[in-house]
mmCIF file of C-alpha atoms and ligand atoms in Angstrom:
data_model
loop_
_atom_site.group_PDB
_atom_site.id
_atom_site.type_symbol
_atom_site.label_atom_id
_atom_site.label_comp_id
_atom_site.label_asym_id
_atom_site.label_seq_id
_atom_site.Cartn_x
_atom_site.Cartn_y
_atom_site.Cartn_z
ATOM 1 C CA UNK A 1 -2.145 2.870 -33.797
ATOM 2 C CA UNK A 2 0.614 0.330 -34.120
ATOM 3 C CA UNK A 3 -0.045 -1.423 -30.792
ATOM 4 C CA UNK A 4 -3.219 -3.290 -29.923
ATOM 5 C CA UNK A 5 -4.036 -4.557 -26.490
ATOM 6 C CA UNK A 6 -6.896 -7.237 -25.919
ATOM 7 C CA UNK A 7 -8.156 -7.606 -22.456
ATOM 8 C CA UNK A 8 -9.431 -11.100 -21.682
ATOM 9 C CA UNK A 9 -11.264 -10.815 -18.427
ATOM 10 C CA UNK A 10 -11.843 -14.419 -17.400
ATOM 11 C CA UNK A 11 -10.088 -16.385 -14.544
ATOM 12 C CA UNK A 12 -11.109 -19.561 -12.882
ATOM 13 C CA UNK A 13 -10.600 -18.075 -9.367
ATOM 14 C CA UNK A 14 -9.343 -14.861 -7.856
ATOM 15 C CA UNK A 15 -5.757 -14.708 -6.607
ATOM 16 C CA UNK A 16 -5.407 -13.480 -3.004
ATOM 17 C CA UNK A 17 -3.802 -10.179 -3.918
ATOM 18 C CA UNK A 18 -5.674 -9.347 -7.167
ATOM 19 C CA UNK A 19 -8.042 -6.506 -7.665
ATOM 20 C CA UNK A 20 -8.009 -6.566 -11.476
ATOM 21 C CA UNK A 21 -11.127 -6.314 -13.492
ATOM 22 C CA UNK A 22 -11.872 -9.934 -14.056
ATOM 23 C CA UNK A 23 -14.851 -12.191 -14.409
ATOM 24 C CA UNK A 24 -14.470 -15.444 -12.485
ATOM 25 C CA UNK A 25 -15.969 -18.299 -14.581
ATOM 26 C CA UNK A 26 -15.792 -22.061 -14.424
ATOM 27 C CA UNK A 27 -16.876 -22.121 -18.053
ATOM 28 C CA UNK A 28 -15.361 -19.455 -20.323
ATOM 29 C CA UNK A 29 -17.805 -17.911 -22.829
ATOM 30 C CA UNK A 30 -15.118 -17.974 -25.439
ATOM 31 C CA UNK A 31 -17.319 -17.791 -28.568
ATOM 32 C CA UNK A 32 -19.294 -14.846 -27.155
ATOM 33 C CA UNK A 33 -16.130 -13.096 -26.098
ATOM 34 C CA UNK A 34 -14.681 -13.300 -29.658
ATOM 35 C CA UNK A 35 -17.858 -12.074 -31.155
ATOM 36 C CA UNK A 36 -18.063 -9.043 -28.861
ATOM 37 C CA UNK A 37 -14.503 -8.048 -29.237
ATOM 38 C CA UNK A 38 -14.671 -8.242 -32.996
ATOM 39 C CA UNK A 39 -17.918 -6.282 -32.957
ATOM 40 C CA UNK A 40 -16.190 -3.608 -30.868
ATOM 41 C CA UNK A 41 -13.424 -3.537 -33.435
ATOM 42 C CA UNK A 42 -15.917 -3.053 -36.308
ATOM 43 C CA UNK A 43 -17.817 -0.369 -34.355
ATOM 44 C CA UNK A 44 -14.577 1.545 -33.965
ATOM 45 C CA UNK A 45 -14.323 1.558 -37.761
ATOM 46 C CA UNK A 46 -10.736 0.333 -37.648
ATOM 47 C CA UNK A 47 -9.684 -0.175 -41.309
ATOM 48 C CA UNK A 48 -6.060 0.448 -41.522
ATOM 49 C CA UNK A 49 -5.322 2.959 -38.820
ATOM 50 C CA UNK A 50 -1.597 2.557 -38.983
ATOM 51 C CA UNK A 51 -1.302 3.704 -42.520
ATOM 52 C CA UNK A 52 -0.376 7.316 -43.455
ATOM 53 C CA UNK A 53 -1.998 8.892 -46.512
ATOM 54 C CA UNK A 54 -0.151 7.864 -49.644
ATOM 55 C CA UNK A 55 1.771 5.035 -47.670
ATOM 56 C CA UNK A 56 1.568 1.800 -49.513
ATOM 57 C CA UNK A 57 3.452 -0.256 -47.008
ATOM 58 C CA UNK A 58 1.236 -3.184 -46.002
ATOM 59 C CA UNK A 59 2.436 -3.636 -42.488
ATOM 60 C CA UNK A 60 2.379 -0.963 -39.827
ATOM 61 C CA UNK A 61 1.022 -2.937 -36.812
ATOM 62 C CA UNK A 62 3.915 -3.616 -34.524
ATOM 63 C CA UNK A 63 2.490 -5.412 -31.501
ATOM 64 C CA UNK A 64 -0.569 -7.341 -30.295
ATOM 65 C CA UNK A 65 -0.803 -8.148 -26.543
ATOM 66 C CA UNK A 66 -3.413 -10.500 -25.132
ATOM 67 C CA UNK A 67 -3.504 -9.663 -21.387
ATOM 68 C CA UNK A 68 -5.952 -10.302 -18.599
ATOM 69 C CA UNK A 69 -7.331 -11.967 -16.677
ATOM 70 C CA UNK A 70 -6.180 -15.187 -18.095
ATOM 71 C CA UNK A 71 -6.034 -15.123 -22.001
ATOM 72 C CA UNK A 72 -4.675 -18.768 -21.931
ATOM 73 C CA UNK A 73 -8.051 -19.971 -20.782
ATOM 74 C CA UNK A 74 -9.469 -19.182 -24.284
ATOM 75 C CA UNK A 75 -9.477 -22.173 -26.483
ATOM 76 C CA UNK A 76 -6.755 -22.025 -29.201
ATOM 77 C CA UNK A 77 -9.349 -21.638 -31.944
ATOM 78 C CA UNK A 78 -10.724 -18.426 -30.251
ATOM 79 C CA UNK A 79 -7.199 -17.026 -30.060
ATOM 80 C CA UNK A 80 -6.588 -17.890 -33.696
ATOM 81 C CA UNK A 81 -9.959 -16.183 -34.687
ATOM 82 C CA UNK A 82 -9.005 -13.078 -32.844
ATOM 83 C CA UNK A 83 -5.482 -12.788 -34.274
ATOM 84 C CA UNK A 84 -6.748 -13.591 -37.826
ATOM 85 C CA UNK A 85 -9.362 -10.800 -37.623
ATOM 86 C CA UNK A 86 -6.821 -8.372 -36.221
ATOM 87 C CA UNK A 87 -4.422 -9.163 -38.974
ATOM 88 C CA UNK A 88 -7.180 -8.612 -41.534
ATOM 89 C CA UNK A 89 -8.308 -5.297 -39.957
ATOM 90 C CA UNK A 90 -4.787 -3.984 -40.026
ATOM 91 C CA UNK A 91 -3.871 -5.525 -43.416
ATOM 92 C CA UNK A 92 -0.980 -7.495 -41.972
ATOM 93 C CA UNK A 93 0.260 -9.514 -44.926
ATOM 94 C CA UNK A 94 3.914 -10.129 -44.244
ATOM 95 C CA UNK A 95 5.543 -12.804 -42.177
ATOM 96 C CA UNK A 96 3.637 -13.299 -38.992
ATOM 97 C CA UNK A 97 6.792 -12.723 -36.892
ATOM 98 C CA UNK A 98 7.091 -9.167 -37.930
ATOM 99 C CA UNK A 99 4.432 -8.418 -35.344
ATOM 100 C CA UNK A 100 5.249 -9.220 -31.642
ATOM 101 C CA UNK A 101 2.250 -11.214 -30.516
ATOM 102 C CA UNK A 102 2.206 -11.732 -26.806
ATOM 103 C CA UNK A 103 -0.119 -14.107 -24.883
ATOM 104 C CA UNK A 104 -0.262 -14.008 -21.006
ATOM 105 C CA UNK A 105 -0.533 -17.547 -19.814
ATOM 106 C CA UNK A 106 -0.915 -19.349 -16.501
ATOM 107 C CA UNK A 107 1.467 -22.283 -16.369
ATOM 108 C CA UNK A 108 -1.267 -24.907 -15.906
ATOM 109 C CA UNK A 109 -2.815 -23.918 -19.289
ATOM 110 C CA UNK A 110 0.476 -24.650 -21.247
ATOM 111 C CA UNK A 111 0.333 -28.081 -22.663
ATOM 112 C CA UNK A 112 2.221 -29.281 -25.708
ATOM 113 C CA UNK A 113 -0.991 -29.103 -27.815
ATOM 114 C CA UNK A 114 -2.015 -25.685 -26.667
ATOM 115 C CA UNK A 115 1.519 -24.308 -27.125
ATOM 116 C CA UNK A 116 1.694 -25.740 -30.687
ATOM 117 C CA UNK A 117 -1.783 -24.271 -31.506
ATOM 118 C CA UNK A 118 -0.865 -20.788 -30.172
ATOM 119 C CA UNK A 119 2.396 -20.782 -32.209
ATOM 120 C CA UNK A 120 0.362 -21.755 -35.278
ATOM 121 C CA UNK A 121 -2.027 -18.885 -34.554
ATOM 122 C CA UNK A 122 0.963 -16.538 -34.604
ATOM 123 C CA UNK A 123 1.748 -16.117 -30.960
ATOM 124 C CA UNK A 124 5.433 -15.531 -30.731
ATOM 125 C CA UNK A 125 5.978 -14.344 -27.083
ATOM 126 C CA UNK A 126 4.383 -15.826 -23.987
ATOM 127 C CA UNK A 127 4.377 -14.204 -20.526
ATOM 128 C CA UNK A 128 4.003 -16.811 -17.782
ATOM 129 C CA UNK A 129 2.514 -15.993 -14.417
ATOM 130 C CA UNK A 130 4.976 -18.134 -12.508
ATOM 131 C CA UNK A 131 5.024 -15.757 -9.371
ATOM 132 C CA UNK A 132 7.048 -18.261 -7.163
ATOM 133 C CA UNK A 133 8.623 -21.664 -7.193
ATOM 134 C CA UNK A 134 7.374 -22.389 -3.603
ATOM 135 C CA UNK A 135 4.170 -24.493 -3.513
ATOM 136 C CA UNK A 136 3.245 -23.090 -0.018
ATOM 137 C CA UNK A 137 3.511 -19.524 -1.412
ATOM 138 C CA UNK A 138 1.536 -20.449 -4.558
ATOM 139 C CA UNK A 139 -1.233 -21.849 -2.382
ATOM 140 C CA UNK A 140 -1.252 -18.794 -0.207
ATOM 141 C CA UNK A 141 -1.549 -16.687 -3.429
ATOM 142 C CA UNK A 142 -4.565 -18.884 -4.551
ATOM 143 C CA UNK A 143 -2.692 -19.796 -7.734
ATOM 144 C CA UNK A 144 -3.872 -22.921 -9.369
ATOM 145 C CA UNK A 145 -0.442 -24.222 -10.482
ATOM 146 C CA UNK A 146 2.340 -25.884 -8.504
ATOM 147 C CA UNK A 147 6.028 -25.039 -8.964
ATOM 148 C CA UNK A 148 6.812 -28.026 -11.239
ATOM 149 C CA UNK A 149 4.311 -26.651 -13.758
ATOM 150 C CA UNK A 150 6.426 -23.638 -14.586
ATOM 151 C CA UNK A 151 9.317 -25.663 -15.999
ATOM 152 C CA UNK A 152 6.935 -28.030 -17.809
ATOM 153 C CA UNK A 153 5.353 -24.939 -19.433
ATOM 154 C CA UNK A 154 8.602 -23.439 -20.489
ATOM 155 C CA UNK A 155 9.702 -26.717 -22.080
ATOM 156 C CA UNK A 156 6.359 -27.071 -23.874
ATOM 157 C CA UNK A 157 6.606 -23.595 -25.230
ATOM 158 C CA UNK A 158 10.159 -24.071 -26.504
ATOM 159 C CA UNK A 159 9.266 -27.372 -28.126
ATOM 160 C CA UNK A 160 6.470 -25.523 -29.908
ATOM 161 C CA UNK A 161 8.861 -22.946 -31.230
ATOM 162 C CA UNK A 162 8.083 -20.113 -28.681
ATOM 163 C CA UNK A 163 11.499 -18.984 -27.439
ATOM 164 C CA UNK A 164 10.554 -15.477 -26.312
ATOM 165 C CA UNK A 165 9.307 -16.400 -22.821
ATOM 166 C CA UNK A 166 8.926 -14.014 -19.988
ATOM 167 C CA UNK A 167 8.331 -15.072 -16.261
ATOM 168 C CA UNK A 168 6.451 -12.942 -13.787
ATOM 169 C CA UNK A 169 7.605 -13.215 -10.153
ATOM 170 C CA UNK A 170 6.152 -11.403 -7.102
ATOM 171 C CA UNK A 171 8.499 -10.382 -4.216
ATOM 172 C CA UNK A 172 8.272 -8.639 -0.866
ATOM 173 C CA UNK A 173 5.873 -11.194 0.522
ATOM 174 C CA UNK A 174 4.900 -11.202 4.198
ATOM 175 C CA UNK A 175 7.823 -12.504 6.488
ATOM 176 C CA UNK A 176 5.722 -15.337 7.917
ATOM 177 C CA UNK A 177 5.598 -17.123 4.513
ATOM 178 C CA UNK A 178 9.448 -17.589 4.815
ATOM 179 C CA UNK A 179 9.714 -17.277 1.056
ATOM 180 C CA UNK A 180 13.276 -17.830 -0.129
ATOM 181 C CA UNK A 181 13.687 -15.106 -2.715
ATOM 182 C CA UNK A 182 17.200 -16.108 -3.640
ATOM 183 C CA UNK A 183 16.026 -19.648 -4.396
ATOM 184 C CA UNK A 184 13.174 -18.464 -6.464
ATOM 185 C CA UNK A 185 15.478 -16.269 -8.581
ATOM 186 C CA UNK A 186 17.918 -19.253 -8.991
ATOM 187 C CA UNK A 187 15.086 -21.424 -10.180
ATOM 188 C CA UNK A 188 13.837 -18.827 -12.555
ATOM 189 C CA UNK A 189 17.356 -18.264 -14.048
ATOM 190 C CA UNK A 190 17.797 -22.002 -14.483
ATOM 191 C CA UNK A 191 14.955 -21.944 -16.942
ATOM 192 C CA UNK A 192 16.823 -19.227 -19.066
ATOM 193 C CA UNK A 193 13.733 -17.036 -19.868
ATOM 194 C CA UNK A 194 14.458 -14.257 -22.298
ATOM 195 C CA UNK A 195 12.722 -11.795 -19.968
ATOM 196 C CA UNK A 196 11.652 -11.368 -16.372
ATOM 197 C CA UNK A 197 9.027 -9.102 -14.802
ATOM 198 C CA UNK A 198 9.304 -8.484 -11.011
ATOM 199 C CA UNK A 199 6.501 -7.042 -9.015
ATOM 200 C CA UNK A 200 6.418 -6.124 -5.365
ATOM 201 C CA UNK A 201 3.292 -7.365 -3.555
ATOM 202 C CA UNK A 202 0.836 -4.493 -3.039
ATOM 203 C CA UNK A 203 -2.232 -4.627 -0.836
ATOM 204 C CA UNK A 204 -5.262 -3.508 -2.697
ATOM 205 C CA UNK A 205 -8.649 -2.833 -1.003
ATOM 206 C CA UNK A 206 -11.409 -5.557 -1.181
ATOM 207 C CA UNK A 207 -8.878 -8.359 -1.838
ATOM 208 C CA UNK A 208 -8.579 -11.496 0.410
ATOM 209 C CA UNK A 209 -5.061 -10.256 1.233
ATOM 210 C CA UNK A 210 -6.431 -6.984 2.578
ATOM 211 C CA UNK A 211 -9.007 -8.851 4.634
ATOM 212 C CA UNK A 212 -6.347 -11.206 6.112
ATOM 213 C CA UNK A 213 -4.197 -8.225 7.078
ATOM 214 C CA UNK A 214 -7.229 -6.419 8.661
ATOM 215 C CA UNK A 215 -7.980 -9.286 10.885
ATOM 216 C CA UNK A 216 -4.305 -9.861 11.722
ATOM 217 C CA UNK A 217 -4.072 -13.255 9.977
ATOM 218 C CA UNK A 218 -1.048 -12.038 7.921
ATOM 219 C CA UNK A 219 1.379 -9.117 8.178
ATOM 220 C CA UNK A 220 1.565 -6.182 5.788
ATOM 221 C CA UNK A 221 4.550 -6.411 3.297
ATOM 222 C CA UNK A 222 7.256 -4.134 4.601
ATOM 223 C CA UNK A 223 9.398 -1.506 2.698
ATOM 224 C CA UNK A 224 12.676 -2.813 4.123
ATOM 225 C CA UNK A 225 12.023 -6.327 2.601
ATOM 226 C CA UNK A 226 10.909 -4.663 -0.626
ATOM 227 C CA UNK A 227 14.127 -2.775 -0.945
ATOM 228 C CA UNK A 228 16.313 -5.653 0.101
ATOM 229 C CA UNK A 229 14.751 -8.049 -2.408
ATOM 230 C CA UNK A 230 14.535 -5.629 -5.193
ATOM 231 C CA UNK A 231 18.255 -4.793 -4.884
ATOM 232 C CA UNK A 232 19.175 -8.390 -4.516
ATOM 233 C CA UNK A 233 17.275 -9.195 -7.852
ATOM 234 C CA UNK A 234 19.312 -6.650 -9.696
ATOM 235 C CA UNK A 235 22.488 -8.192 -8.509
ATOM 236 C CA UNK A 236 21.396 -11.798 -9.035
ATOM 237 C CA UNK A 237 19.942 -11.326 -12.505
ATOM 238 C CA UNK A 238 23.041 -9.444 -13.617
ATOM 239 C CA UNK A 239 25.109 -12.481 -12.810
ATOM 240 C CA UNK A 240 23.050 -14.309 -15.540
ATOM 241 C CA UNK A 241 23.349 -11.500 -18.128
ATOM 242 C CA UNK A 242 19.882 -9.840 -17.526
ATOM 243 C CA UNK A 243 19.604 -6.133 -17.629
ATOM 244 C CA UNK A 244 16.794 -4.031 -16.213
ATOM 245 C CA UNK A 245 15.536 -1.780 -18.918
ATOM 246 C CA UNK A 246 12.419 -0.653 -16.869
ATOM 247 C CA UNK A 247 11.897 -0.408 -13.100
ATOM 248 C CA UNK A 248 10.217 -3.853 -13.045
ATOM 249 C CA UNK A 249 11.495 -5.600 -16.277
ATOM 250 C CA UNK A 250 14.697 -7.195 -17.163
ATOM 251 C CA UNK A 251 15.790 -8.841 -20.425
ATOM 252 C CA UNK A 252 18.772 -10.526 -22.077
ATOM 253 C CA UNK A 253 19.886 -10.736 -25.558
ATOM 254 C CA UNK A 254 17.724 -7.804 -26.600
ATOM 255 C CA UNK A 255 14.395 -9.361 -25.681
ATOM 256 C CA UNK A 256 12.606 -6.335 -24.483
ATOM 257 C CA UNK A 257 8.792 -6.333 -24.608
ATOM 258 C CA UNK A 258 8.077 -4.142 -27.681
ATOM 259 C CA UNK A 259 4.524 -3.722 -26.555
ATOM 260 C CA UNK A 260 5.176 -2.484 -23.110
ATOM 261 C CA UNK A 261 8.040 -0.354 -24.360
ATOM 262 C CA UNK A 262 5.455 1.450 -26.533
ATOM 263 C CA UNK A 263 3.483 2.296 -23.342
ATOM 264 C CA UNK A 264 6.675 3.537 -21.768
ATOM 265 C CA UNK A 265 7.568 5.707 -24.750
ATOM 266 C CA UNK A 266 4.107 7.509 -24.642
ATOM 267 C CA UNK A 267 3.112 5.919 -28.051
ATOM 268 C CA UNK A 268 -0.529 5.615 -29.212
ATOM 269 C CA UNK A 269 -2.357 2.225 -28.582
ATOM 270 C CA UNK A 270 -5.730 0.713 -29.084
ATOM 271 C CA UNK A 271 -7.295 -1.297 -26.302
ATOM 272 C CA UNK A 272 -10.139 -3.782 -26.954
ATOM 273 C CA UNK A 273 -12.206 -5.717 -24.414
ATOM 274 C CA UNK A 274 -13.605 -4.818 -20.942
ATOM 275 C CA UNK A 275 -11.370 -2.460 -18.916
ATOM 276 C CA UNK A 276 -9.076 -1.883 -21.833
ATOM 277 C CA UNK A 277 -7.492 1.513 -22.235
ATOM 278 C CA UNK A 278 -6.712 3.318 -25.497
ATOM 279 C CA UNK A 279 -4.444 6.359 -25.971
ATOM 280 C CA UNK A 280 -3.906 8.581 -28.958
ATOM 281 C CA UNK A 281 -1.204 10.690 -27.579
ATOM 282 C CA UNK A 282 -3.513 13.241 -26.016
ATOM 283 C CA UNK A 283 -6.728 11.455 -24.970
ATOM 284 C CA UNK A 284 -6.951 8.359 -22.797
ATOM 285 C CA UNK A 285 -10.211 6.320 -23.062
ATOM 286 C CA UNK A 286 -11.283 3.274 -21.231
ATOM 287 C CA UNK A 287 -13.941 0.641 -21.493
ATOM 288 C CA UNK A 288 -16.293 -0.424 -18.723
ATOM 289 C CA UNK A 289 -14.446 -2.846 -16.336
ATOM 290 C CA UNK A 290 -17.353 -5.367 -15.793
ATOM 291 C CA UNK A 291 -17.652 -7.999 -18.577
ATOM 292 C CA UNK A 292 -21.421 -7.692 -18.505
ATOM 293 C CA UNK A 293 -21.540 -3.888 -18.914
ATOM 294 C CA UNK A 294 -19.098 -4.044 -21.762
ATOM 295 C CA UNK A 295 -20.836 -6.970 -23.453
ATOM 296 C CA UNK A 296 -24.280 -5.166 -23.206
ATOM 297 C CA UNK A 297 -22.961 -1.922 -24.583
ATOM 298 C CA UNK A 298 -21.251 -3.497 -27.494
ATOM 299 C CA UNK A 299 -24.200 -5.815 -28.239
ATOM 300 C CA UNK A 300 -26.422 -2.629 -28.434
ATOM 301 C CA UNK A 301 -23.947 -1.124 -30.954
ATOM 302 C CA UNK A 302 -22.807 1.463 -28.662
ATOM 303 C CA UNK A 303 -19.282 2.615 -28.303
ATOM 304 C CA UNK A 304 -17.880 0.551 -25.410
ATOM 305 C CA UNK A 305 -16.030 3.661 -23.984
ATOM 306 C CA UNK A 306 -16.929 4.361 -20.368
ATOM 307 C CA UNK A 307 -14.986 7.574 -19.939
ATOM 308 C CA UNK A 308 -12.103 9.651 -21.308
ATOM 309 C CA UNK A 309 -9.539 11.985 -20.031
ATOM 310 C CA UNK A 310 -7.922 14.682 -22.174
ATOM 311 C CA UNK A 311 -4.467 15.236 -20.721
ATOM 312 C CA UNK A 312 -3.398 18.788 -20.118
ATOM 313 C CA UNK A 313 -0.032 19.906 -21.263
ATOM 314 C CA UNK A 314 1.123 19.769 -17.633
ATOM 315 C CA UNK A 315 -0.109 16.179 -17.191
ATOM 316 C CA UNK A 316 1.571 15.140 -20.393
ATOM 317 C CA UNK A 317 4.801 16.701 -19.125
ATOM 318 C CA UNK A 318 4.552 14.856 -15.902
ATOM 319 C CA UNK A 319 3.957 11.594 -17.697
ATOM 320 C CA UNK A 320 6.922 12.171 -19.900
ATOM 321 C CA UNK A 321 9.063 12.746 -16.931
ATOM 322 C CA UNK A 322 7.843 9.615 -15.190
ATOM 323 C CA UNK A 323 8.071 7.377 -18.252
ATOM 324 C CA UNK A 324 11.609 8.705 -19.073
ATOM 325 C CA UNK A 325 12.944 7.985 -15.506
ATOM 326 C CA UNK A 326 11.246 4.580 -15.199
ATOM 327 C CA UNK A 327 13.150 3.215 -18.163
ATOM 328 C CA UNK A 328 16.833 3.000 -19.083
ATOM 329 C CA UNK A 329 16.244 5.689 -21.653
ATOM 330 C CA UNK A 330 16.442 8.164 -18.911
ATOM 331 C CA UNK A 331 15.905 11.863 -18.796
ATOM 332 C CA UNK A 332 17.842 14.466 -20.774
ATOM 333 C CA UNK A 333 20.317 15.946 -18.345
ATOM 334 C CA UNK A 334 19.216 19.403 -19.450
ATOM 335 C CA UNK A 335 15.638 18.687 -18.231
ATOM 336 C CA UNK A 336 16.906 18.489 -14.646
ATOM 337 C CA UNK A 337 18.186 21.484 -12.546
ATOM 338 C CA UNK A 338 21.984 21.160 -12.003
ATOM 339 C CA UNK A 339 21.619 21.158 -8.219
ATOM 340 C CA UNK A 340 19.306 18.093 -8.607
ATOM 341 C CA UNK A 341 21.758 16.283 -10.864
ATOM 342 C CA UNK A 342 24.486 16.803 -8.261
ATOM 343 C CA UNK A 343 22.451 15.792 -5.381
ATOM 344 C CA UNK A 344 20.988 12.652 -7.080
ATOM 345 C CA UNK A 345 24.381 11.541 -8.375
ATOM 346 C CA UNK A 346 25.901 12.184 -4.967
ATOM 347 C CA UNK A 347 23.218 9.808 -3.379
ATOM 348 C CA UNK A 348 23.806 7.204 -6.085
ATOM 349 C CA UNK A 349 20.231 7.462 -7.438
ATOM 350 C CA UNK A 350 21.190 8.320 -10.992
ATOM 351 C CA UNK A 351 24.102 7.866 -13.447
ATOM 352 C CA UNK A 352 24.770 10.056 -16.401
ATOM 353 C CA UNK A 353 24.942 8.227 -19.732
ATOM 354 C CA UNK A 354 25.360 10.094 -22.918
ATOM 355 C CA UNK A 355 23.889 13.341 -21.391
ATOM 356 C CA UNK A 356 20.936 11.531 -20.004
ATOM 357 C CA UNK A 357 20.101 10.729 -16.367
ATOM 358 C CA UNK A 358 19.377 7.107 -15.878
ATOM 359 C CA UNK A 359 18.135 5.674 -12.601
ATOM 360 C CA UNK A 360 20.328 3.158 -10.680
ATOM 361 C CA UNK A 361 18.455 0.400 -8.872
ATOM 362 C CA UNK A 362 18.522 2.679 -5.765
ATOM 363 C CA UNK A 363 17.014 5.464 -7.817
ATOM 364 C CA UNK A 364 14.277 3.174 -9.161
ATOM 365 C CA UNK A 365 13.368 2.353 -5.547
ATOM 366 C CA UNK A 366 12.459 5.913 -4.925
ATOM 367 C CA UNK A 367 11.159 6.820 -8.441
ATOM 368 C CA UNK A 368 8.037 8.633 -7.162
ATOM 369 C CA UNK A 369 10.106 10.718 -4.688
ATOM 370 C CA UNK A 370 12.437 11.764 -7.540
ATOM 371 C CA UNK A 371 9.576 12.823 -9.728
ATOM 372 C CA UNK A 372 8.168 14.847 -6.873
ATOM 373 C CA UNK A 373 11.499 16.405 -6.242
ATOM 374 C CA UNK A 374 11.873 17.320 -9.950
ATOM 375 C CA UNK A 375 8.351 18.744 -10.323
ATOM 376 C CA UNK A 376 8.794 20.733 -7.124
ATOM 377 C CA UNK A 377 11.972 22.173 -8.648
ATOM 378 C CA UNK A 378 9.648 23.541 -11.397
ATOM 379 C CA UNK A 379 11.345 22.091 -14.439
ATOM 380 C CA UNK A 380 9.995 19.629 -17.072
ATOM 381 C CA UNK A 381 11.335 17.702 -20.050
HETATM 382 S S1 SF4 B 1 -4.743 -15.016 -12.705
HETATM 383 FE FE1 SF4 B 1 -4.089 -12.839 -12.764
HETATM 384 S S2 SF4 B 1 -5.880 -11.657 -13.366
HETATM 385 FE FE2 SF4 B 1 -6.602 -13.731 -12.637
HETATM 386 S S3 SF4 B 1 -6.997 -13.436 -10.423
HETATM 387 FE FE3 SF4 B 1 -4.905 -14.249 -10.652
HETATM 388 S S4 SF4 B 1 -3.667 -12.233 -10.633
HETATM 389 FE FE4 SF4 B 1 -5.766 -11.785 -11.076
#
């Protein structure tokens, strides 16, 4: 296990489109959260899981990712306590920046003091939930920041020594919002983030957005807008030197997310906290989604695992296909029947690079259909 994910479930309100496993709290039970997560870690018996027998190297942990929810709602001393305990558990003794440590943050939580304290605690990458630079859109999303906070947050992080900054943006919003996607991308680029994550709006059940749509108060996001805005983002970001290395993620100057890249390469990872998933290469386990259920299980000294799934060879093959095609690593050409290679290239959905099939933006738009096509053709990696 070289990759650790911590799920911090707390948010101060629910965004209009969000169906994540969160606990809405005005007051964040930070002390209790830290105690419970560290108890889960000790119940798992994690001592030095990254070390091979006979291996004396001290550092094997590669990434830690604090996601949520809203991890930036935890006070800096709670974040510091979590990171110190993880370093101790994994015997990380070298320079703190050998390990990529990402914190997901909402722009309104980033102040000069918090940014400096996170950096001191070892955080060296921050993923900011910007979503848009249009205040009307941010209100519609039920976000609690306004557009100017995003730039303030980026500047505070840089002043504190955190240069590896990623911005999240959501596209394909309902037409009546009149969101100017080109303007939002221009404003995002003007902040020169190292990384951008772009997500198309999806309508999940039991969200305010689903209710607005069902009573006709807003329109359903449409596929045409999705395709148009997705392709435009590729073109616009390329102008500023960004390169998509995964269907939704673009970087420049080599700033890929090492943590997410581990997921996309099928590597093992350990998840801690409510709703967190773990994977050892064959078995996927997940914790209860509700904070209370998770907290009670761990407090009783029970494994927090709610369920597990042992992947069959067929499922693993399907995952390998999917993961390979969703990244710029691509699929070995030999894994794809020649007639599919010819057809996909003819349509402009893939390119061949060093004997690997790599999706073009148009290919990434129809990734699920390509996988279905490939599995129907009866071939696997
Ligand atoms: S901040 Fe993130 S996790 Fe929290 S409600 Fe909004 S989208 Fe969901």
